[in-house]
GROMACS .gro file of C-alpha atoms in nm:
model
  248
    1MET     CA    1   1.608  -1.895  -4.423
    2THR     CA    2   1.355  -1.917  -4.706
    3GLU     CA    3   1.480  -2.066  -5.030
    4TYR     CA    4   1.357  -1.964  -5.376
    5ARG     CA    5   1.389  -2.083  -5.728
    6ILE     CA    6   1.441  -1.803  -5.975
    7ASP     CA    7   1.072  -1.777  -6.076
    8ASP     CA    8   0.962  -1.761  -5.712
    9LEU     CA    9   1.232  -1.502  -5.629
   10ALA     CA   10   1.131  -1.277  -5.918
   11ARG     CA   11   0.765  -1.301  -5.819
   12ALA     CA   12   0.839  -1.218  -5.455
   13ALA     CA   13   1.052  -0.919  -5.556
   14GLY     CA   14   0.802  -0.789  -5.810
   15THR     CA   15   1.041  -0.824  -6.103
   16THR     CA   16   1.117  -1.072  -6.382
   17THR     CA   17   1.349  -1.367  -6.414
   18ARG     CA   18   1.521  -1.182  -6.699
   19ASN     CA   19   1.600  -0.892  -6.466
   20VAL     CA   20   1.729  -1.130  -6.199
   21ARG     CA   21   1.971  -1.285  -6.446
   22GLY     CA   22   2.069  -0.942  -6.577
   23TYR     CA   23   2.148  -0.815  -6.226
   24GLN     CA   24   2.358  -1.126  -6.165
   25ASP     CA   25   2.554  -1.064  -6.484
   26ARG     CA   26   2.623  -0.705  -6.374
   27GLY     CA   27   2.737  -0.819  -6.033
   28LEU     CA   28   2.444  -0.659  -5.852
   29LEU     CA   29   2.328  -0.994  -5.711
   30PRO     CA   30   2.543  -1.264  -5.557
   31ARG     CA   31   2.541  -1.592  -5.745
   32PRO     CA   32   2.293  -1.852  -5.620
   33THR     CA   33   2.397  -2.185  -5.479
   34ARG     CA   34   2.350  -2.484  -5.709
   35ARG     CA   35   2.174  -2.808  -5.640
   36GLY     CA   36   2.239  -3.006  -5.949
   37ARG     CA   37   2.091  -2.794  -6.229
   38ILE     CA   38   1.869  -2.591  -5.997
   39ALA     CA   39   1.973  -2.243  -5.877
   40ILE     CA   40   1.873  -2.171  -5.516
   41TYR     CA   41   1.822  -1.815  -5.392
   42THR     CA   42   1.766  -1.693  -5.036
   43ASP     CA   43   1.625  -1.400  -4.843
   44THR     CA   44   1.958  -1.224  -4.899
   45HIS     CA   45   1.891  -1.218  -5.272
   46LEU     CA   46   1.533  -1.101  -5.213
   47ALA     CA   47   1.644  -0.815  -4.990
   48ARG     CA   48   1.904  -0.707  -5.248
   49LEU     CA   49   1.644  -0.715  -5.525
   50LYS     CA   50   1.409  -0.496  -5.321
   51VAL     CA   51   1.688  -0.243  -5.271
   52ILE     CA   52   1.758  -0.241  -5.645
   53ASN     CA   53   1.389  -0.196  -5.729
   54ASP     CA   54   1.358   0.087  -5.480
   55LEU     CA   55   1.658   0.267  -5.626
   56LEU     CA   56   1.529   0.225  -5.980
   57HIS     CA   57   1.191   0.369  -5.878
   58ARG     CA   58   1.374   0.664  -5.720
   59GLY     CA   59   1.535   0.737  -6.056
   60PHE     CA   60   1.883   0.595  -6.009
   61THR     CA   61   2.052   0.422  -6.299
   62ILE     CA   62   2.190   0.068  -6.299
   63ARG     CA   63   2.542   0.217  -6.309
   64HIS     CA   64   2.477   0.422  -5.997
   65ILE     CA   65   2.323   0.125  -5.820
   66ALA     CA   66   2.630  -0.083  -5.902
   67ASP     CA   67   2.848   0.190  -5.750
   68PHE     CA   68   2.630   0.197  -5.438
   69LEU     CA   69   2.640  -0.179  -5.389
   70LEU     CA   70   3.013  -0.184  -5.451
   71GLY     CA   71   3.046   0.077  -5.181
   72ILE     CA   72   2.852  -0.143  -4.942
   73GLN     CA   73   3.095  -0.425  -5.008
   74ARG     CA   74   3.377  -0.181  -4.927
   75GLY     CA   75   3.205  -0.096  -4.600
   76ASP     CA   76   3.043   0.234  -4.705
   77ASP     CA   77   2.697   0.315  -4.571
   78LEU     CA   78   2.436   0.304  -4.846
   79ALA     CA   79   2.194   0.485  -4.617
   80ASP     CA   80   2.415   0.795  -4.638
   81VAL     CA   81   2.385   0.793  -5.017
   82LEU     CA   82   2.008   0.737  -5.003
   83GLY     CA   83   1.983   1.027  -4.761
   84ILE     CA   84   2.095   1.256  -5.040
   85ARG     CA   85   1.803   1.142  -5.250
   86GLU     CA   86   1.568   1.228  -4.966
   87VAL     CA   87   1.716   1.577  -4.947
   88VAL     CA   88   1.671   1.625  -5.320
   89THR     CA   89   1.316   1.491  -5.341
   90GLU     CA   90   1.174   1.633  -5.019
   91PRO     CA   91   0.899   1.875  -5.127
   92TRP     CA   92   0.979   2.242  -5.075
   93SER     CA   93   0.614   2.326  -5.060
   94LYS     CA   94   0.462   2.275  -4.715
   95ALA     CA   95   0.106   2.374  -4.812
   96LYS     CA   96  -0.170   2.267  -4.573
   97SER     CA   97  -0.472   2.081  -4.707
   98GLU     CA   98  -0.840   2.083  -4.615
   99THR     CA   99  -1.151   1.908  -4.743
  100LEU     CA  100  -1.455   2.117  -4.833
  101SER     CA  101  -1.793   2.027  -4.971
  102ALA     CA  102  -1.866   2.139  -5.326
  103GLU     CA  103  -2.117   2.391  -5.187
  104ALA     CA  104  -1.866   2.531  -4.939
  105LEU     CA  105  -1.602   2.571  -5.211
  106LYS     CA  106  -1.854   2.743  -5.436
  107SER     CA  107  -1.935   2.986  -5.156
  108LEU     CA  108  -1.567   3.045  -5.080
  109LEU     CA  109  -1.471   3.124  -5.439
  110ASN     CA  110  -1.802   3.282  -5.543
  111SER     CA  111  -1.805   3.050  -5.842
  112GLY     CA  112  -1.940   2.713  -5.944
  113ASN     CA  113  -1.797   2.740  -6.297
  114PRO     CA  114  -1.650   2.397  -6.394
  115SER     CA  115  -1.379   2.564  -6.605
  116HIS     CA  116  -1.255   2.748  -6.296
  117TYR     CA  117  -1.233   2.423  -6.104
  118LEU     CA  118  -1.043   2.257  -6.388
  119LYS     CA  119  -0.785   2.536  -6.379
  120LEU     CA  120  -0.753   2.503  -6.004
  121GLU     CA  121  -0.688   2.132  -6.054
  122GLU     CA  122  -0.430   2.201  -6.327
  123PHE     CA  123  -0.248   2.436  -6.090
  124GLY     CA  124  -0.243   2.163  -5.825
  125LEU     CA  125  -0.453   2.370  -5.585
  126ILE     CA  126  -0.754   2.139  -5.549
  127GLU     CA  127  -0.859   1.786  -5.638
  128PRO     CA  128  -1.206   1.625  -5.637
  129ASP     CA  129  -1.282   1.370  -5.367
  130GLY     CA  130  -1.621   1.217  -5.436
  131ASP     CA  131  -1.875   1.493  -5.380
  132ASP     CA  132  -1.616   1.703  -5.196
  133TYR     CA  133  -1.293   1.883  -5.286
  134VAL     CA  134  -0.954   1.863  -5.122
  135LEU     CA  135  -0.776   2.197  -5.106
  136LEU     CA  136  -0.415   2.095  -5.171
  137ASP     CA  137  -0.298   2.449  -5.098
  138ARG     CA  138  -0.546   2.582  -4.844
  139GLU     CA  139  -0.376   2.919  -4.796
  140THR     CA  140  -0.376   3.005  -5.168
  141VAL     CA  141  -0.735   2.898  -5.228
  142TYR     CA  142  -0.856   3.096  -4.928
  143ALA     CA  143  -0.659   3.398  -5.053
  144PHE     CA  144  -0.840   3.366  -5.388
  145GLY     CA  145  -1.166   3.356  -5.196
  146ARG     CA  146  -1.088   3.678  -5.010
  147LEU     CA  147  -1.011   3.854  -5.339
  148THR     CA  148  -1.339   3.744  -5.494
  149LYS     CA  149  -1.523   3.888  -5.192
  150LEU     CA  150  -1.353   4.222  -5.271
  151GLY     CA  151  -1.489   4.217  -5.626
  152LEU     CA  152  -1.218   4.050  -5.833
  153SER     CA  153  -1.343   3.782  -6.071
  154LEU     CA  154  -1.205   3.431  -6.023
  155SER     CA  155  -1.125   3.421  -6.396
  156THR     CA  156  -0.892   3.719  -6.358
  157ILE     CA  157  -0.732   3.575  -6.044
  158LEU     CA  158  -0.664   3.243  -6.216
  159ASP     CA  159  -0.517   3.413  -6.524
  160VAL     CA  160  -0.278   3.612  -6.305
  161HIS     CA  161  -0.190   3.300  -6.102
  162GLY     CA  162  -0.112   3.109  -6.421
  163HIS     CA  163   0.120   3.384  -6.539
  164VAL     CA  164   0.298   3.393  -6.203
  165GLU     CA  165   0.331   3.012  -6.209
  166ARG     CA  166   0.507   3.027  -6.546
  167GLU     CA  167   0.738   3.305  -6.430
  168MET     CA  168   0.825   3.119  -6.112
  169ALA     CA  169   0.895   2.801  -6.309
  170ALA     CA  170   1.161   2.994  -6.498
  171VAL     CA  171   1.306   3.126  -6.170
  172ALA     CA  172   1.314   2.773  -6.025
  173THR     CA  173   1.497   2.643  -6.332
  174THR     CA  174   1.758   2.917  -6.292
  175LEU     CA  175   1.813   2.840  -5.925
  176ILE     CA  176   1.823   2.461  -5.954
  177SER     CA  177   2.049   2.477  -6.258
  178ALA     CA  178   2.291   2.694  -6.062
  179GLY     CA  179   2.311   2.429  -5.791
  180ARG     CA  180   2.367   2.154  -6.046
  181SER     CA  181   2.644   2.360  -6.205
  182VAL     CA  182   2.822   2.383  -5.870
  183VAL     CA  183   2.815   2.005  -5.826
  184ALA     CA  184   2.916   1.942  -6.189
  185ALA     CA  185   3.204   2.188  -6.168
  186GLU     CA  186   3.329   2.023  -5.851
  187HIS     CA  187   3.282   1.656  -5.942
  188GLY     CA  188   3.143   1.624  -6.296
  189ASP     CA  189   2.783   1.581  -6.409
  190GLY     CA  190   2.628   1.251  -6.300
  191TRP     CA  191   2.847   1.226  -5.992
  192VAL     CA  192   2.714   1.060  -5.676
  193PRO     CA  193   2.879   1.068  -5.331
  194ALA     CA  194   3.118   0.786  -5.252
  195SER     CA  195   3.196   0.871  -4.891
  196GLY     CA  196   3.030   1.008  -4.581
  197SER     CA  197   3.209   1.344  -4.607
  198GLU     CA  198   3.094   1.388  -4.969
  199THR     CA  199   2.739   1.299  -4.868
  200ASP     CA  200   2.746   1.554  -4.586
  201TRP     CA  201   2.879   1.824  -4.819
  202LEU     CA  202   2.609   1.765  -5.080
  203ALA     CA  203   2.332   1.749  -4.821
  204GLU     CA  204   2.445   2.076  -4.665
  205LEU     CA  205   2.477   2.242  -5.007
  206LEU     CA  206   2.127   2.140  -5.113
  207SER     CA  207   1.970   2.242  -4.782
  208GLU     CA  208   2.143   2.578  -4.779
  209MET     CA  209   2.049   2.642  -5.142
  210ARG     CA  210   1.686   2.578  -5.053
  211ARG     CA  211   1.693   2.829  -4.772
  212THR     CA  212   1.883   3.090  -4.974
  213ALA     CA  213   1.664   3.050  -5.281
  214THR     CA  214   1.347   3.088  -5.077
  215ILE     CA  215   1.472   3.399  -4.896
  216SER     CA  216   1.614   3.553  -5.215
  217ALA     CA  217   1.298   3.490  -5.419
  218HIS     CA  218   1.063   3.622  -5.149
  219SER     CA  219   1.271   3.933  -5.085
  220ALA     CA  220   1.311   4.008  -5.456
  221LEU     CA  221   0.936   3.972  -5.508
  222ASP     CA  222   0.862   4.205  -5.214
  223ARG     CA  223   1.097   4.470  -5.350
  224ALA     CA  224   0.953   4.435  -5.700
  225LEU     CA  225   0.599   4.470  -5.565
  226ASP     CA  226   0.695   4.784  -5.372
  227ARG     CA  227   0.855   4.941  -5.680
  228ASP     CA  228   0.573   4.856  -5.917
  229LEU     CA  229   0.302   4.958  -5.672
  230ALA     CA  230   0.466   5.299  -5.626
  231HIS     CA  231   0.505   5.341  -6.002
  232GLN     CA  232   0.150   5.240  -6.089
  233LEU     CA  233  -0.002   5.438  -5.803
  234LYS     CA  234   0.180   5.751  -5.923
  235ASP     CA  235   0.057   5.690  -6.279
  236TYR     CA  236  -0.299   5.624  -6.159
  237LEU     CA  237  -0.311   5.943  -5.951
  238GLU     CA  238  -0.171   6.150  -6.235
  239ARG     CA  239  -0.449   6.025  -6.463
  240ALA     CA  240  -0.702   6.100  -6.191
  241ASP     CA  241  -0.546   6.446  -6.142
  242VAL     CA  242  -0.514   6.388  -5.766
  243ASP     CA  243  -0.233   6.526  -5.553
  244PRO     CA  244  -0.095   6.242  -5.335
  245ALA     CA  245  -0.066   6.499  -5.053
  246ASP     CA  246  -0.442   6.531  -5.055
  247LEU     CA  247  -0.496   6.162  -4.988
  248PRO     CA  248  -0.603   6.063  -4.636
   0.00000   0.00000   0.00000
């Protein structure tokens, strides 16, 4: 087993000696063995430090990490708790990507306007890759291209997309906040699972909320589009003085 002095341990773990001492004081790291005045650490300490660093990067607090490690000492499975984080952070978007040359993208969107490309980047739809572009959401960008071929300007399409993005952000906040309220009402805000059954419950809740939110949002949008299309078509035909019965 490799042995480390505190400076070497901190360097190997990608942290600082101050952090190592702080984790020891909080009980997150076992105490080193002593050889005279020298503290000796082992691979066990290094592995624990890497777990702590990983959890911190994932957004967990020191208090939560202490609870997790205490659970491990009780025999709980930390992997179950980390599995919840994976459920929470797994991207909902499953957009497919594709790389196009600048010329191909210009042809697709009927535009080489740099301001259009900047907006597409801001929306997370494309990103430059040398002389090429990566379509981060291939389906959406191709849909924009089809609309430009039918005569819509890319400027108009991007303005509408930006408005929809803002509206959907508000919808997402409503849905996610509802899920958080359920957990907070059941266990208190800031709660993390302490047992396998609690982990399973939270994982199932989050997964089911994802499915329900997606179905609900899509269905509501379809109904709203049907209603508004009927309303605006009626208004349009009345202004054009056309009887809908006369339409082919």
